[in-house]
PDB file of C-alpha atoms in Angstrom:
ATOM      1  CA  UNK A 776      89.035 123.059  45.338  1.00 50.00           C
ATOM      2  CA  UNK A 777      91.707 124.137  42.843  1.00 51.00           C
ATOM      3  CA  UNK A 778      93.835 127.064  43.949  1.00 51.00           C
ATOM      4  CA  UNK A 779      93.303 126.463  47.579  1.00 51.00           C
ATOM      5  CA  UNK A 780      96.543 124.621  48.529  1.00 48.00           C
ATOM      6  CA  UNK A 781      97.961 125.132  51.613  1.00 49.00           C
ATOM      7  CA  UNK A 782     101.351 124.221  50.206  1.00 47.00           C
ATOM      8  CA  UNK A 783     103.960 122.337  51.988  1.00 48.00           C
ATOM      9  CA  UNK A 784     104.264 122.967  55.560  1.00 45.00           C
ATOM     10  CA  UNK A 785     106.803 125.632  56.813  1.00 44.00           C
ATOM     11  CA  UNK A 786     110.093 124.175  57.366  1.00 52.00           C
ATOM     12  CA  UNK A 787     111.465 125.096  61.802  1.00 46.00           C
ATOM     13  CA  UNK A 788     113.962 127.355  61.864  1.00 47.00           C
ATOM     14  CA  UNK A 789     117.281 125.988  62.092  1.00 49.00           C
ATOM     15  CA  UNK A 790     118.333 124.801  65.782  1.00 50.00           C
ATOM     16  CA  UNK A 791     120.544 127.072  67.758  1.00 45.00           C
ATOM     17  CA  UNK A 792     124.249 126.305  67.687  1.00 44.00           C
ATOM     18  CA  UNK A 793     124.667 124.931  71.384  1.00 46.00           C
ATOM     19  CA  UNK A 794     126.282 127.504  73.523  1.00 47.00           C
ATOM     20  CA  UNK A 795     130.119 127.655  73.395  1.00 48.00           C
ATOM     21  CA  UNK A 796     131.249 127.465  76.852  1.00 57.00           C
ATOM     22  CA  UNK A 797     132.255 130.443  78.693  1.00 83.00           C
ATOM     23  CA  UNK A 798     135.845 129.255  79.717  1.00 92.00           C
ATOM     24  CA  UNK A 799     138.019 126.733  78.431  1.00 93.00           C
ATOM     25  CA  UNK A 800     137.863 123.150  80.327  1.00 94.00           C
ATOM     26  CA  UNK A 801     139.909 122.183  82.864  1.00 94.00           C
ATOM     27  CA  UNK A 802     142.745 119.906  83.268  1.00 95.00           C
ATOM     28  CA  UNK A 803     140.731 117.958  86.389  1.00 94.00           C
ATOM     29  CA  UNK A 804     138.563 119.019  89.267  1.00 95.00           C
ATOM     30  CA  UNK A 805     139.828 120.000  92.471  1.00 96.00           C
ATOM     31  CA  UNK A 806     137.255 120.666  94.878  1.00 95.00           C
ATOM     32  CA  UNK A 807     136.969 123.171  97.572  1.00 94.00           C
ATOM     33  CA  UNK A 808     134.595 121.928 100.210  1.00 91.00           C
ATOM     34  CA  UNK A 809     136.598 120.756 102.790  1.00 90.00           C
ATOM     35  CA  UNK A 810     139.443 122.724 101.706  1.00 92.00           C
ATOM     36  CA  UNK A 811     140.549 125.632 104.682  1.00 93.00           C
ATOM     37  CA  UNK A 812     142.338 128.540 102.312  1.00 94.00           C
ATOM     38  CA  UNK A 813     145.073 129.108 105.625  1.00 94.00           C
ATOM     39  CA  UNK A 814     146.038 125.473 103.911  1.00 94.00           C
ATOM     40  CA  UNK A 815     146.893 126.438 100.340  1.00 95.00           C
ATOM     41  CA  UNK A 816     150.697 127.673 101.191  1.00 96.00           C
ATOM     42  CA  UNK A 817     152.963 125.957 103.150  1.00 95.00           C
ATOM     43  CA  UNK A 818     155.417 127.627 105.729  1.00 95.00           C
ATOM     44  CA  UNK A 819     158.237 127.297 103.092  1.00 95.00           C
ATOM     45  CA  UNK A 820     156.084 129.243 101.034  1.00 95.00           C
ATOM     46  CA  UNK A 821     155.101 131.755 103.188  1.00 95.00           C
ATOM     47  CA  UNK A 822     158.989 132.462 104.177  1.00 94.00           C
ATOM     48  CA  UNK A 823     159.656 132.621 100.304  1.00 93.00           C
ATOM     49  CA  UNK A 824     156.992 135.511 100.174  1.00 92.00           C
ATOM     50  CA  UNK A 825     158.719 137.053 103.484  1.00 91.00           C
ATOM     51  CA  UNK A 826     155.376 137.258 105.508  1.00 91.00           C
ATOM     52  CA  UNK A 827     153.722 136.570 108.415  1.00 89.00           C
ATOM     53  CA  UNK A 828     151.604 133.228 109.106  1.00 90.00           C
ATOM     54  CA  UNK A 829     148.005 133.855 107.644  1.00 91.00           C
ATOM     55  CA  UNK A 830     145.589 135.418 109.708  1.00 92.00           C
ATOM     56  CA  UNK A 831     142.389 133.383 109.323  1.00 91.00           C
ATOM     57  CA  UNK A 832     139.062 136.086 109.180  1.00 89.00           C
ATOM     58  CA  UNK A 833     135.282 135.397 108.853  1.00 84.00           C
ATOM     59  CA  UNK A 834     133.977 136.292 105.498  1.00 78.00           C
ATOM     60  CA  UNK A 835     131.980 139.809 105.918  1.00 79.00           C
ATOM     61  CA  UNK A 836     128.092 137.889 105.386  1.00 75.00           C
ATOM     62  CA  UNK A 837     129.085 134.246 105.009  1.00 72.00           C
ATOM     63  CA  UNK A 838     129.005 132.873 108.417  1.00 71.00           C
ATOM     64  CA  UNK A 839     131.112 129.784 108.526  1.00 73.00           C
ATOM     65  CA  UNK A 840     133.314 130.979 105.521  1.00 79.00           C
ATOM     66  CA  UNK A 841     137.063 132.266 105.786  1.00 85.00           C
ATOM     67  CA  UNK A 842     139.558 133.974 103.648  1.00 90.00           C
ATOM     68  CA  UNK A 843     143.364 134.317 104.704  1.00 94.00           C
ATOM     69  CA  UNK A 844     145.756 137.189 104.211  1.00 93.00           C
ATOM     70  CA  UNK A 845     149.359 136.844 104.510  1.00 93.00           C
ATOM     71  CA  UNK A 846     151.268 139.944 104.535  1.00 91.00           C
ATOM     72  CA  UNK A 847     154.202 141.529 105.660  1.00 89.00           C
ATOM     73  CA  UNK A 848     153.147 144.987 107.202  1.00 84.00           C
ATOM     74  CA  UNK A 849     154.570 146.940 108.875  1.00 84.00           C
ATOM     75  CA  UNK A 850     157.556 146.058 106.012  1.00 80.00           C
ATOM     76  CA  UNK A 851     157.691 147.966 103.726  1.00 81.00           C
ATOM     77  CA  UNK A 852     157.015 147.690 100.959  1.00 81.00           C
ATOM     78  CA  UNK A 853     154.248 146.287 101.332  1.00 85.00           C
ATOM     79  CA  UNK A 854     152.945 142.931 100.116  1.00 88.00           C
ATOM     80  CA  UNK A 855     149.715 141.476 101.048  1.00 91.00           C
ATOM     81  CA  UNK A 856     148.121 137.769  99.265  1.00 93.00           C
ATOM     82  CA  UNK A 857     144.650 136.643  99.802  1.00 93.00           C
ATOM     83  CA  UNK A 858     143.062 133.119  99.592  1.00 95.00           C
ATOM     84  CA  UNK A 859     139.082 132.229  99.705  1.00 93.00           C
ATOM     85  CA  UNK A 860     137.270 129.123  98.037  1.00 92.00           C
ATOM     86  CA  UNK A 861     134.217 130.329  96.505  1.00 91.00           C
ATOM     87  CA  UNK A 862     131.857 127.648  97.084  1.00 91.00           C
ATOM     88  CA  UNK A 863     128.926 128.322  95.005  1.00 90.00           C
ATOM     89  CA  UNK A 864     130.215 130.232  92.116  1.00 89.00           C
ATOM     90  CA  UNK A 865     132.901 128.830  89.337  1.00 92.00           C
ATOM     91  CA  UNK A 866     134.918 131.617  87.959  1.00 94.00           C
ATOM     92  CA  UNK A 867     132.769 132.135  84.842  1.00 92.00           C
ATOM     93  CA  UNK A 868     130.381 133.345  87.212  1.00 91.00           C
ATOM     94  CA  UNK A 869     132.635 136.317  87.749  1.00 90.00           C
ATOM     95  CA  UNK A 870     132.812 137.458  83.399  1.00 91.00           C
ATOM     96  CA  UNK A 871     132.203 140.771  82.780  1.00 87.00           C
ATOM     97  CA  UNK A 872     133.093 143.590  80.598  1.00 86.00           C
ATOM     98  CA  UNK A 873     136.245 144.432  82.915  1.00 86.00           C
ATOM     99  CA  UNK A 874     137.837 141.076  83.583  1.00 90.00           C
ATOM    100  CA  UNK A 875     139.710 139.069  81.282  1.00 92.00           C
ATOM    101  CA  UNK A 876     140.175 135.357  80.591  1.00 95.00           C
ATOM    102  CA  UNK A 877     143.628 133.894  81.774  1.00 96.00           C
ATOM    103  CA  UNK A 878     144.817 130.169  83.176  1.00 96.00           C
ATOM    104  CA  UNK A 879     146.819 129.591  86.275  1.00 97.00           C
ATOM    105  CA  UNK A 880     148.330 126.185  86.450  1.00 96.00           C
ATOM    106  CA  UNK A 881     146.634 125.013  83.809  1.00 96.00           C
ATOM    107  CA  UNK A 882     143.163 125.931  84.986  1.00 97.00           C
ATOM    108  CA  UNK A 883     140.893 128.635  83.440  1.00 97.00           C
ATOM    109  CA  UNK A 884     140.539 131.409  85.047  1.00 97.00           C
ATOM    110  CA  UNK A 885     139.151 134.924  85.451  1.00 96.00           C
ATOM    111  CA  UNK A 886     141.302 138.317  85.658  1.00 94.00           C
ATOM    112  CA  UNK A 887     139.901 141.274  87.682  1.00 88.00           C
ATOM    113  CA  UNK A 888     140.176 144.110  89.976  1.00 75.00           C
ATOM    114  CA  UNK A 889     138.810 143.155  93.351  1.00 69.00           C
ATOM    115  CA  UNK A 890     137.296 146.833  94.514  1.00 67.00           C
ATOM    116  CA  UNK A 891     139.739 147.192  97.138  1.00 66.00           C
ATOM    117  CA  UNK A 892     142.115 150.319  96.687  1.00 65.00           C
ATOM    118  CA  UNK A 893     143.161 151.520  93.072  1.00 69.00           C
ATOM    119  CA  UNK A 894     142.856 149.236  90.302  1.00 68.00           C
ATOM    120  CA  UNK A 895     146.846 149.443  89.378  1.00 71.00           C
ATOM    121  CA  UNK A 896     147.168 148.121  93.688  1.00 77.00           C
ATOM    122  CA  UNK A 897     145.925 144.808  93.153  1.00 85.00           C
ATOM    123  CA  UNK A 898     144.595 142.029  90.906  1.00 91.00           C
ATOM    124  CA  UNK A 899     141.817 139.076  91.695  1.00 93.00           C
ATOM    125  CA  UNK A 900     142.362 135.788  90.051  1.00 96.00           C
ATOM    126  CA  UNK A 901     139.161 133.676  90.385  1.00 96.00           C
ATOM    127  CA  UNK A 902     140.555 130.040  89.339  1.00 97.00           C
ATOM    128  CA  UNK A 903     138.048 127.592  88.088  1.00 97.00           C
ATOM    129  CA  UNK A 904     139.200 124.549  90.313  1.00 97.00           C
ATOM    130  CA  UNK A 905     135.773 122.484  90.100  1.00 96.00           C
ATOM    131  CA  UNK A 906     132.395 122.583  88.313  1.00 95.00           C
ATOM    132  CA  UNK A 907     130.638 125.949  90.237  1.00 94.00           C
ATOM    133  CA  UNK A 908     133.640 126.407  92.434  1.00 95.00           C
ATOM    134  CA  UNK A 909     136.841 128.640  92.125  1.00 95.00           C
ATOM    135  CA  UNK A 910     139.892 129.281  94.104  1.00 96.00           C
ATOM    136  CA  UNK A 911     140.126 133.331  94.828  1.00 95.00           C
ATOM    137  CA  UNK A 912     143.511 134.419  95.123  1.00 95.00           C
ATOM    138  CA  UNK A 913     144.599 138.484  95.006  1.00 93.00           C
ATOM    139  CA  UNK A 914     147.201 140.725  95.689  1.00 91.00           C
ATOM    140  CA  UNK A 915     146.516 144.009  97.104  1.00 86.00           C
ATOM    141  CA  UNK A 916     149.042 146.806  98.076  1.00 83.00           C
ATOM    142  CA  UNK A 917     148.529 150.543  98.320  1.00 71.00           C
ATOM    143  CA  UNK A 918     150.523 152.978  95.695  1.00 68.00           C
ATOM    144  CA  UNK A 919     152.505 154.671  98.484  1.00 70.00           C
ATOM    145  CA  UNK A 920     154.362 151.206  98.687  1.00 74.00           C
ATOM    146  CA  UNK A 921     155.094 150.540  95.408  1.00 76.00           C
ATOM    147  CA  UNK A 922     155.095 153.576  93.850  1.00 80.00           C
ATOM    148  CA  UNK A 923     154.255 153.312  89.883  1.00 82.00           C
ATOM    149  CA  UNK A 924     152.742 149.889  90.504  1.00 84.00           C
ATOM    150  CA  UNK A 925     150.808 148.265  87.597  1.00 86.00           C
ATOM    151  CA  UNK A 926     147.926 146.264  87.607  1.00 85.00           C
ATOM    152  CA  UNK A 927     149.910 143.814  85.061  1.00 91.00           C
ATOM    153  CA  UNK A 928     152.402 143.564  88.145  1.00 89.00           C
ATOM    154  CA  UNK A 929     149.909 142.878  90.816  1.00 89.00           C
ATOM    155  CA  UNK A 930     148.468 140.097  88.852  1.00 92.00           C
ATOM    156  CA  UNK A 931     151.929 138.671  87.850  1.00 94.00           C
ATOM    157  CA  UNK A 932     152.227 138.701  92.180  1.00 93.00           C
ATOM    158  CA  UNK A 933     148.459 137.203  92.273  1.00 95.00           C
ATOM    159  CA  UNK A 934     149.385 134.432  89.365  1.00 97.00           C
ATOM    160  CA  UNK A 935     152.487 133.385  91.416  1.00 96.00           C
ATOM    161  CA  UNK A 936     150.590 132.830  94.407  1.00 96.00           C
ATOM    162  CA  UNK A 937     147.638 131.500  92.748  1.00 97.00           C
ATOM    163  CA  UNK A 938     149.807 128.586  90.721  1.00 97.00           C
ATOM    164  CA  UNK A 939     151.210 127.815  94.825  1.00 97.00           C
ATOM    165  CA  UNK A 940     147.938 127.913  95.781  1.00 97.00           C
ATOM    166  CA  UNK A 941     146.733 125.060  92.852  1.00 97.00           C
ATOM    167  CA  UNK A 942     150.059 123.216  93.418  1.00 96.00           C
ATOM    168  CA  UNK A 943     149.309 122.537  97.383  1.00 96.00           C
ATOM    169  CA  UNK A 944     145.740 122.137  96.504  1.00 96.00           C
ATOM    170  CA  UNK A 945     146.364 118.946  94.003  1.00 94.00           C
ATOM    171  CA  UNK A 946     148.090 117.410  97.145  1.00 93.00           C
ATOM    172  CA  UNK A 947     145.238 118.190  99.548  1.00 91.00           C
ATOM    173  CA  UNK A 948     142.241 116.800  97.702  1.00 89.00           C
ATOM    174  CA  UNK A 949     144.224 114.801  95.483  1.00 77.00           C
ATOM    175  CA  UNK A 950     145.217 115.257  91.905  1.00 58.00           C
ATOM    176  CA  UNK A 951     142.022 114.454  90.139  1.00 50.00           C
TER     177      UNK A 951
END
């Protein structure tokens, strides 16, 4: 029949650019499963930050997992670090419209306010150390201690920590 052509068949819509990835790669991977986070500063280390030895807690839900705080209260002022190894979340899991994209020590990692206090009294670095694992390191103080503290500062505190923290950890699981 003349005039009844289907013409040629529709062409597929272009393919989807693949997905950039959410955080830039990093340098190795460094994995935290048999890591304890009491183990990512040495005593030297924790007598440069002038505080006590950690104090090893149960995470709050997570039977079996531990954070550390090292702090020097009663000083004042106050400083207080935190370590944890997120097991089953790299730091991209932690994005959002709040945190922002930074490196420590070369790896990617994620910027934020952990929740605890005022934002300007503390700053969460989530490091991505291994594929859907990070290393959490914060610093938290309360505004009566430093008075006028910054969230830029707290992180600058969290970053120095955090880049001890990677350093140590290289040596424990080996520099991969």
């Amino acid at each position: 029949m003349a005039g009844c052509s289907s013409g040629p068949a529709p062409e597929a819509p272009p393919a989807s650019p693949p997905m950039a990835p959410l955080l830039p790669p990093r340098p190795g991977s460094l994995p935290l499963d048999t890591v304890d986070p009491c183990a990512l500063l040495s005593p030297a280390q924790v007598a440069q930050l002038g505080t006590a030895p950690p104090k090893k807690t149960e995470a709050t839900n997570q039977p079996g997992r531990y954070h550390c705080t090292w702090s020097n209260l009663p000083a004042e002022p106050e400083d207080s670090w935190i370590a944890s190894t997120e097991l089953d979340h790299g730091a991209e899991y932690f994005l959002n419209s709040r945190t922002r994209i930074t490196a420590v020590a070369g790896f990617p990692a994620v910027e934020a306010y952990s929740g605890l206090g005022r934002p300007d009294d503390n700053c969460m670095l989530l490091v991505d150390v291994a594929p859907g694992q990070s290393l959490k390191a914060s610093y938290i103080v309360s505004e009566a201690s430093h008075p006028g503290i910054t969230h830029q500062y707290a992180c600058q505190q969290a970053t120095r920590v955090a880049e001890m923290m990677v350093s140590n950890l290289r040596t424990l699981v080996g520099n991969r």
